[in-house]
Coordinates of C-alpha atoms in Angstrom, one line a residue:
M1 CA 106.3 59.3 108.9
N2 CA 110.0 58.7 109.8
W3 CA 111.2 59.4 106.3
W4 CA 109.9 63.0 106.4
R5 CA 111.6 63.6 109.8
R6 CA 114.9 62.4 108.4
L7 CA 114.5 64.6 105.3
R8 CA 114.1 67.6 107.5
G9 CA 117.3 66.7 109.4
G10 CA 115.8 65.1 112.4
G11 CA 117.0 61.6 111.6
P12 CA 120.3 59.8 111.7
P13 CA 123.2 61.3 109.8
G14 CA 124.4 60.0 106.4
P15 CA 127.3 57.7 105.9
R16 CA 130.5 58.3 107.9
G17 CA 132.6 61.0 106.3
A18 CA 129.7 62.5 104.3
T19 CA 129.7 66.2 104.7
G20 CA 127.8 69.2 103.1
G21 CA 126.1 68.2 99.9
D22 CA 127.1 64.6 100.2
A23 CA 125.4 64.4 103.6
H24 CA 122.3 66.0 102.2
L25 CA 122.2 63.5 99.4
A26 CA 122.7 60.5 101.7
R27 CA 120.0 61.7 104.0
A28 CA 117.6 62.4 101.1
A29 CA 118.3 58.9 99.6
D30 CA 117.6 57.2 102.9
S31 CA 114.4 59.2 103.3
L32 CA 113.1 58.3 99.8
R33 CA 113.8 54.6 100.4
A34 CA 111.9 54.8 103.7
L35 CA 109.0 56.5 101.9
I36 CA 108.9 53.9 99.1
D37 CA 109.1 51.0 101.6
D38 CA 106.8 52.5 104.3
P39 CA 104.7 49.4 105.4
A40 CA 102.0 51.7 106.9
I41 CA 100.8 52.8 103.4
P42 CA 97.9 50.6 102.2
R43 CA 98.1 48.9 98.8
A44 CA 95.0 50.9 97.7
V45 CA 96.9 54.1 98.2
R46 CA 100.0 52.9 96.5
D47 CA 98.0 51.8 93.5
A48 CA 96.1 55.1 93.3
L49 CA 99.4 57.0 93.4
A50 CA 101.4 54.8 91.2
E51 CA 102.7 57.7 89.1
D52 CA 103.8 59.6 92.1
Y53 CA 105.6 56.6 93.5
A54 CA 107.3 56.2 90.1
E55 CA 108.5 59.7 90.3
I56 CA 110.0 59.1 93.8
Q57 CA 111.7 56.0 92.5
A58 CA 113.2 58.1 89.6
Q59 CA 114.4 60.6 92.1
L60 CA 116.0 57.9 94.2
D61 CA 117.7 56.4 91.1
K62 CA 119.0 59.9 90.3
L63 CA 120.4 60.4 93.8
E64 CA 122.1 57.0 93.8
Q65 CA 123.7 57.7 90.5
A66 CA 124.8 61.2 91.7
Q67 CA 123.2 62.7 88.6
L68 CA 122.5 66.5 88.4
H69 CA 119.8 67.7 85.9
V70 CA 120.1 70.9 84.0
A71 CA 116.9 71.9 82.1
V72 CA 116.3 74.7 79.6
F73 CA 113.1 76.7 79.7
G74 CA 111.8 79.4 77.4
R75 CA 109.8 80.5 74.4
V76 CA 109.9 78.5 71.2
S77 CA 112.8 79.3 68.8
V78 CA 115.0 81.2 71.3
G79 CA 117.7 78.6 70.7
K80 CA 117.3 76.2 73.6
S81 CA 118.3 73.1 71.7
A82 CA 121.2 74.9 70.1
L83 CA 122.4 76.1 73.5
L84 CA 122.4 72.6 74.9
N85 CA 124.2 71.3 71.8
A86 CA 126.9 73.9 72.4
L87 CA 127.3 72.9 76.0
A88 CA 127.3 69.2 75.2
G89 CA 129.8 69.7 72.4
R90 CA 127.8 67.7 69.8
D91 CA 124.6 67.9 67.9
A92 CA 122.6 65.8 70.4
F93 CA 119.3 67.9 70.3
G94 CA 117.3 68.5 67.2
T95 CA 117.2 72.0 65.9
G96 CA 115.4 73.6 62.9
V97 CA 113.5 76.5 61.6
L98 CA 110.1 75.0 62.1
H99 CA 108.0 76.5 64.9
G100 CA 108.3 74.1 67.8
T101 CA 111.1 71.7 66.8
T102 CA 111.2 70.2 70.3
V103 CA 107.9 68.5 71.0
R104 CA 108.8 66.4 74.1
Q105 CA 111.5 66.2 76.7
Q106 CA 114.9 65.2 75.5
R107 CA 117.8 64.2 77.7
V108 CA 121.5 63.9 77.0
S109 CA 124.5 63.4 79.2
W110 CA 127.0 66.3 79.3
D111 CA 130.0 64.0 79.1
S112 CA 132.7 66.7 79.1
A113 CA 131.5 68.2 82.3
A114 CA 133.2 65.5 84.4
A115 CA 136.5 66.4 82.8
E116 CA 136.0 70.1 83.3
A117 CA 134.8 69.8 86.9
P118 CA 136.2 66.5 88.5
G119 CA 134.1 65.0 91.2
L120 CA 130.9 66.7 90.0
G121 CA 129.2 63.6 88.8
P122 CA 127.1 63.0 85.7
L123 CA 125.3 66.1 84.4
I124 CA 122.1 65.5 82.4
L125 CA 121.0 68.2 79.9
I126 CA 117.2 68.4 79.4
D127 CA 115.5 70.1 76.5
T128 CA 111.8 71.1 76.7
P129 CA 109.1 72.4 74.3
G130 CA 108.6 76.2 74.1
I131 CA 106.3 77.8 76.6
D132 CA 104.3 79.6 73.9
E133 CA 103.8 76.6 71.6
L134 CA 100.6 75.9 69.7
D135 CA 98.7 73.4 71.9
G136 CA 100.5 75.2 74.6
E137 CA 98.6 74.3 77.7
A138 CA 99.9 70.7 77.8
R139 CA 103.4 71.7 76.7
D140 CA 103.6 74.5 79.1
A141 CA 102.6 72.2 81.9
L142 CA 105.3 69.8 80.8
A143 CA 108.0 72.5 80.8
H144 CA 106.9 73.7 84.2
E145 CA 107.0 70.1 85.5
V146 CA 110.6 69.7 84.3
A147 CA 111.6 73.1 85.7
E148 CA 110.3 72.1 89.1
R149 CA 112.3 68.9 89.1
A150 CA 115.5 70.1 87.6
D151 CA 118.5 70.9 89.8
L152 CA 119.2 73.9 87.7
V153 CA 117.0 75.8 85.2
L154 CA 118.3 77.8 82.3
F155 CA 115.7 80.4 81.4
V156 CA 116.6 81.3 77.9
V157 CA 115.6 84.5 76.0
D158 CA 116.9 86.1 72.9
A159 CA 115.8 89.7 73.4
D160 CA 114.0 91.9 76.0
M161 CA 111.3 89.9 77.7
T162 CA 107.8 89.5 76.4
A163 CA 104.8 89.5 78.8
V164 CA 104.6 85.7 78.6
E165 CA 108.3 85.3 79.5
H166 CA 108.0 87.8 82.3
R167 CA 105.1 85.9 83.9
A168 CA 106.9 82.6 83.5
L169 CA 110.1 83.9 85.0
L170 CA 108.3 85.2 88.1
R171 CA 106.7 81.8 88.6
I172 CA 109.9 79.9 88.2
A173 CA 112.3 82.3 90.0
V174 CA 111.3 81.2 93.5
P175 CA 113.5 80.8 96.6
G176 CA 115.3 77.5 96.6
R177 CA 115.2 76.9 92.9
P178 CA 118.6 77.5 91.2
L179 CA 118.2 79.6 88.0
L180 CA 120.3 81.2 85.4
L181 CA 118.8 83.7 83.0
V182 CA 120.5 83.3 79.6
L183 CA 120.5 85.9 76.8
N184 CA 121.1 83.7 73.8
K185 CA 121.9 85.1 70.3
A186 CA 123.9 87.8 71.9
D187 CA 125.8 88.2 68.6
R188 CA 122.8 90.2 67.4
Y189 CA 123.8 93.1 69.6
T190 CA 126.7 95.5 70.0
P191 CA 128.7 95.2 73.3
Q192 CA 126.9 98.4 74.5
E193 CA 123.5 97.1 73.6
R194 CA 124.3 93.7 75.1
D195 CA 125.3 95.2 78.5
A196 CA 122.2 97.4 78.6
L197 CA 120.0 94.4 77.8
L198 CA 121.6 92.3 80.5
R199 CA 120.9 95.1 83.0
R200 CA 117.3 95.3 81.8
L201 CA 116.8 91.5 82.1
T202 CA 118.2 91.7 85.7
E203 CA 115.5 94.4 86.4
H204 CA 112.8 92.1 85.0
A205 CA 113.7 89.5 87.7
E206 CA 112.5 92.0 90.3
G207 CA 115.3 91.2 92.8
R208 CA 115.0 87.4 92.5
L209 CA 118.3 87.1 90.6
R210 CA 121.7 88.6 91.1
P211 CA 123.5 90.2 88.1
A212 CA 125.9 87.1 88.1
Q213 CA 122.9 84.9 87.3
V214 CA 122.2 86.8 84.1
V215 CA 124.6 85.5 81.4
A216 CA 125.0 86.1 77.7
A217 CA 125.7 83.3 75.2
M218 CA 126.0 82.7 71.5
A219 CA 124.9 79.1 70.8
A220 CA 124.7 79.3 67.1
P221 CA 126.0 82.7 66.0
A222 CA 125.2 84.0 62.6
P223 CA 128.0 83.9 60.0
Q224 CA 130.2 86.9 59.8
R225 CA 129.9 88.8 56.6
V226 CA 133.2 90.1 55.3
L227 CA 134.4 91.8 52.1
R228 CA 137.0 89.8 50.1
E229 CA 139.1 91.0 47.3
L230 CA 139.0 88.9 44.1
P231 CA 142.3 87.8 42.4
G232 CA 141.4 89.7 39.2
G233 CA 140.2 92.8 41.0
G234 CA 136.9 93.6 42.4
E235 CA 135.3 92.5 45.7
E236 CA 132.7 90.1 47.0
I237 CA 130.9 89.6 50.3
V238 CA 131.4 86.2 51.9
E239 CA 130.2 84.6 55.1
R240 CA 132.5 83.1 57.6
P241 CA 131.1 80.7 60.2
R242 CA 131.6 81.7 63.8
V243 CA 132.3 79.4 66.7
P244 CA 129.6 79.2 69.4
D245 CA 130.5 81.1 72.6
V246 CA 129.0 79.6 75.7
A247 CA 132.1 79.8 77.9
A248 CA 130.6 82.2 80.4
L249 CA 127.5 80.1 80.7
R250 CA 129.5 76.9 81.0
A251 CA 131.6 78.4 83.8
A252 CA 128.5 79.6 85.6
I253 CA 126.8 76.2 85.5
L254 CA 129.8 74.2 86.5
D255 CA 130.7 76.6 89.4
L256 CA 127.1 76.5 90.7
M257 CA 126.8 72.8 90.4
A258 CA 130.2 72.1 92.0
R259 CA 129.3 74.3 95.0
E260 CA 125.6 73.6 95.5
G261 CA 124.5 70.9 93.0
R262 CA 124.3 68.1 95.6
T263 CA 122.3 70.3 98.0
F264 CA 120.0 71.3 95.1
S265 CA 119.5 67.7 94.2
A266 CA 118.7 66.7 97.8
L267 CA 116.2 69.7 98.0
N268 CA 114.5 68.5 94.9
A269 CA 114.1 65.1 96.3
A270 CA 112.7 66.6 99.5
L271 CA 110.2 68.6 97.5
A272 CA 109.1 65.6 95.5
A273 CA 108.8 63.6 98.7
S274 CA 106.7 66.4 100.2
R275 CA 104.4 66.3 97.2
L276 CA 103.9 62.6 97.5
S277 CA 103.5 62.9 101.3
D278 CA 100.6 65.4 100.7
A279 CA 99.1 63.1 98.1
V280 CA 99.3 60.1 100.4
G281 CA 97.8 62.1 103.2
E282 CA 94.9 63.3 101.1
R283 CA 94.3 59.8 99.8
L284 CA 94.4 58.3 103.3
T285 CA 92.1 61.0 104.5
G286 CA 89.7 60.2 101.7
L287 CA 89.8 56.4 102.5
R288 CA 89.3 57.1 106.2
R289 CA 86.4 59.4 105.5
E290 CA 84.8 56.8 103.3
A291 CA 85.3 54.1 106.0
A292 CA 84.0 56.5 108.6
D293 CA 80.9 57.2 106.5
R294 CA 80.1 53.5 106.3
I295 CA 80.7 53.0 110.0
V296 CA 78.6 56.0 111.1
H297 CA 75.7 55.0 108.8
A298 CA 75.7 51.4 110.2
Y299 CA 75.7 52.6 113.8
C300 CA 73.0 55.2 113.0
L301 CA 70.7 52.5 111.5
A302 CA 71.4 50.1 114.3
K303 CA 70.6 52.6 117.1
G304 CA 67.6 54.1 115.2
A305 CA 66.0 50.8 114.6
T306 CA 66.6 49.7 118.2
V307 CA 65.0 52.9 119.6
A308 CA 62.1 52.6 117.1
L309 CA 61.4 49.0 118.2
N310 CA 61.4 50.0 121.9
P311 CA 60.6 53.8 121.9
I312 CA 61.9 55.8 124.8
P313 CA 61.1 59.4 125.8
V314 CA 62.9 61.9 123.7
A315 CA 64.5 63.4 126.8
D316 CA 66.2 60.1 127.5
L317 CA 67.5 59.4 124.0
F318 CA 71.1 60.3 124.9
A319 CA 71.2 58.0 127.9
A320 CA 71.3 54.9 125.7
A321 CA 74.9 55.4 124.8
A322 CA 76.3 51.8 124.5
L323 CA 76.2 51.9 120.7
D324 CA 77.7 55.4 120.7
V325 CA 80.6 54.3 122.8
A326 CA 81.2 51.5 120.4
L327 CA 81.0 54.0 117.5
V328 CA 83.6 56.3 119.0
A329 CA 86.0 53.4 119.6
H330 CA 85.4 52.0 116.1
L331 CA 86.2 55.4 114.5
G332 CA 89.4 55.6 116.6
R333 CA 90.6 52.4 115.1
V334 CA 90.0 53.8 111.6
Y335 CA 92.3 56.7 112.4
G336 CA 94.9 54.4 114.0
M337 CA 94.2 55.7 117.6
T338 CA 92.4 52.9 119.2
P339 CA 91.0 54.1 122.6
S340 CA 90.0 52.1 125.6
R341 CA 86.3 51.7 126.4
A342 CA 86.8 54.2 129.3
E343 CA 88.5 56.7 127.0
A344 CA 85.7 56.3 124.4
G345 CA 83.2 56.9 127.1
R346 CA 84.8 60.1 128.3
L347 CA 85.0 61.4 124.8
L348 CA 81.3 60.5 124.3
A349 CA 80.4 62.3 127.5
V350 CA 82.1 65.5 126.3
I351 CA 80.3 65.3 123.0
L352 CA 76.9 64.5 124.4
G353 CA 77.3 67.2 127.1
Q354 CA 77.9 69.9 124.4
L355 CA 75.1 68.5 122.2
A356 CA 72.6 68.4 125.1
A357 CA 73.4 72.0 125.9
L358 CA 73.0 73.0 122.3
M359 CA 69.7 71.1 121.9
G360 CA 68.3 72.4 125.2
A361 CA 67.3 75.6 123.5
V362 CA 64.5 76.2 120.9
W363 CA 66.6 74.4 118.3
G364 CA 65.9 71.1 120.2
V365 CA 62.2 71.7 120.0
N366 CA 62.5 72.3 116.3
L367 CA 64.4 69.1 115.9
V368 CA 61.7 67.1 117.6
A369 CA 59.0 68.8 115.5
S370 CA 60.9 68.0 112.3
A371 CA 61.0 64.3 113.2
L372 CA 57.3 64.1 114.1
K373 CA 55.8 66.4 111.4
L374 CA 55.5 63.7 108.8
G375 CA 52.4 62.2 110.5
T376 CA 51.4 58.7 111.1
G377 CA 49.8 57.8 107.8
G378 CA 47.6 55.2 109.5
L379 CA 50.6 53.4 111.0
S380 CA 50.6 55.1 114.4
T381 CA 52.9 52.9 116.3
I382 CA 55.4 52.3 113.6
A383 CA 55.4 55.9 112.5
T384 CA 55.9 57.3 116.0
G385 CA 58.7 54.8 116.6
G386 CA 60.2 55.7 113.3
A387 CA 60.2 59.4 114.3
Q388 CA 61.9 58.7 117.7
G389 CA 64.3 56.4 116.0
A390 CA 65.2 59.2 113.5
L391 CA 66.1 61.4 116.5
A392 CA 68.4 58.7 117.8
W393 CA 69.9 58.3 114.3
Y394 CA 70.5 62.1 114.2
A395 CA 72.2 62.2 117.6
T396 CA 74.4 59.3 116.7
Y397 CA 75.3 60.9 113.4
V398 CA 76.4 64.1 115.2
V399 CA 78.4 62.0 117.6
G400 CA 80.1 60.2 114.8
R401 CA 81.0 63.3 112.9
V402 CA 82.3 65.2 116.0
A403 CA 84.4 62.2 117.1
E404 CA 85.8 61.8 113.5
R405 CA 86.8 65.5 113.6
W406 CA 88.5 65.0 116.9
Y407 CA 90.5 62.0 115.6
A408 CA 91.3 63.7 112.3
Q409 CA 92.8 66.7 114.2
G410 CA 95.1 64.3 116.1
R411 CA 92.9 64.0 119.2
S412 CA 92.5 67.7 119.5
W413 CA 89.5 70.0 119.7
G414 CA 91.4 72.9 118.3
E415 CA 91.4 76.5 119.6
G416 CA 87.6 76.7 119.9
G417 CA 87.3 73.6 122.1
P418 CA 84.5 70.9 121.9
K419 CA 81.7 73.5 122.1
Q420 CA 82.9 75.1 118.9
V421 CA 83.4 71.8 117.1
V422 CA 79.9 70.5 118.0
R423 CA 78.3 73.7 117.0
E424 CA 80.1 73.7 113.6
I425 CA 79.1 70.1 112.9
V426 CA 75.5 70.7 113.8
E427 CA 75.2 73.9 111.8
S428 CA 76.8 72.2 108.7
L429 CA 74.2 69.5 108.6
D430 CA 71.0 69.5 106.6
R431 CA 68.7 68.4 109.5
D432 CA 65.5 67.7 107.6
S433 CA 67.3 65.7 104.9
I434 CA 69.1 63.5 107.5
L435 CA 65.8 63.0 109.5
R436 CA 64.0 62.1 106.3
E437 CA 66.6 59.6 105.2
A438 CA 66.8 58.1 108.8
R439 CA 63.0 57.7 109.1
G440 CA 62.8 56.1 105.6
E441 CA 65.5 53.6 106.3
I442 CA 64.2 52.8 109.8
L443 CA 60.6 52.2 108.6
A444 CA 61.9 50.0 105.8
R445 CA 63.8 48.0 108.4
L446 CA 60.8 47.7 110.7
R447 CA 58.4 46.7 108.0
G448 CA 60.9 44.2 106.6
G449 CA 61.4 42.7 110.1
R450 CA 57.6 42.3 110.6
A451 CA 57.2 40.8 107.1
R452 CA 59.7 38.1 108.0

């Protein structure tokens, strides 16, 4: 598909004057539009993948609005919502003492970011449920989904890592995914403890993060307890609120997004398009296989019944190839590679040559015996014709499956050549089951024809 070639840099450049991240964004947006509008995708595939196409449309909207998404990720109650509130400069996200305050995705625009980093474009802050929530499987999947699609992930902890956090970090900290590891509630620790903990967290990343990507923050620091002298003498302990301190985190986010945000966004679009491309490919393969199944079955029945009505010696079965040539050509059209009759004939000759060589051994004798061993049951002529028709059915079935493999592999036999493909197809088939089905359908067709 042309859109994927453009995503990978093989297509036309972006708008004149677009450079660096802007060029990546322009190319990604063009590519997503091409994917959405691709006329070669059947309506049945679009309907089956409606959610995937909706995601691509959302990615395109995001690119056209120049949005960058920053998502938090971490255990419940590590202060993710409070951290985003501190960045946004307002209480936009719900916080509380209940386990699992955030139960779904929440999104808020980080309005002040534009003033702090002119030209950056809208930044969207995304809160997610905790990865260790009760009913955690669905929420964990949601959090991972957001993390995969965000332009930057803030992995938030409030202490040394648990085993759950460590496993999640190693899943998320993959090449190409921007990540900052944030030690929230840093006010709990002395400066010495904090520095040691930041080093320890860097070690947990196992070389996937640089020290500069591990940042301390205090989104909602605990009040400071101080001793105050009373006017009449005596003392009392009072609490003084402290201002959140997310300056280092804010600077790290804005610097990273200003330098690489557009490229990250284009990469995310490419990954989303790749996922849809794979899904479309799988769906098209399934539809083609279903169509091929129907076509092969129809040709098998047609040839089997023809041979049964006018039985020919088994040794000459493969000489009656007119239907097989038509089958090969028909399968080519299913895979969008319509061959000429001569090309279909050459392909059939290769398949039959390999099949004849394979059946020339003892295996061929066993195949004939399998077709004939059911007996006549008092219907000598019909039963014998049915057995020979079943052999014709089987041969056409193999031809269809081998030709389908060749088309599906882009008109290629692969490293093993046609001999290997034919052998693999034959060895994968349940011979007796196919012969039994063939003989049953052919006899039913013959009896039905005589009844009429």
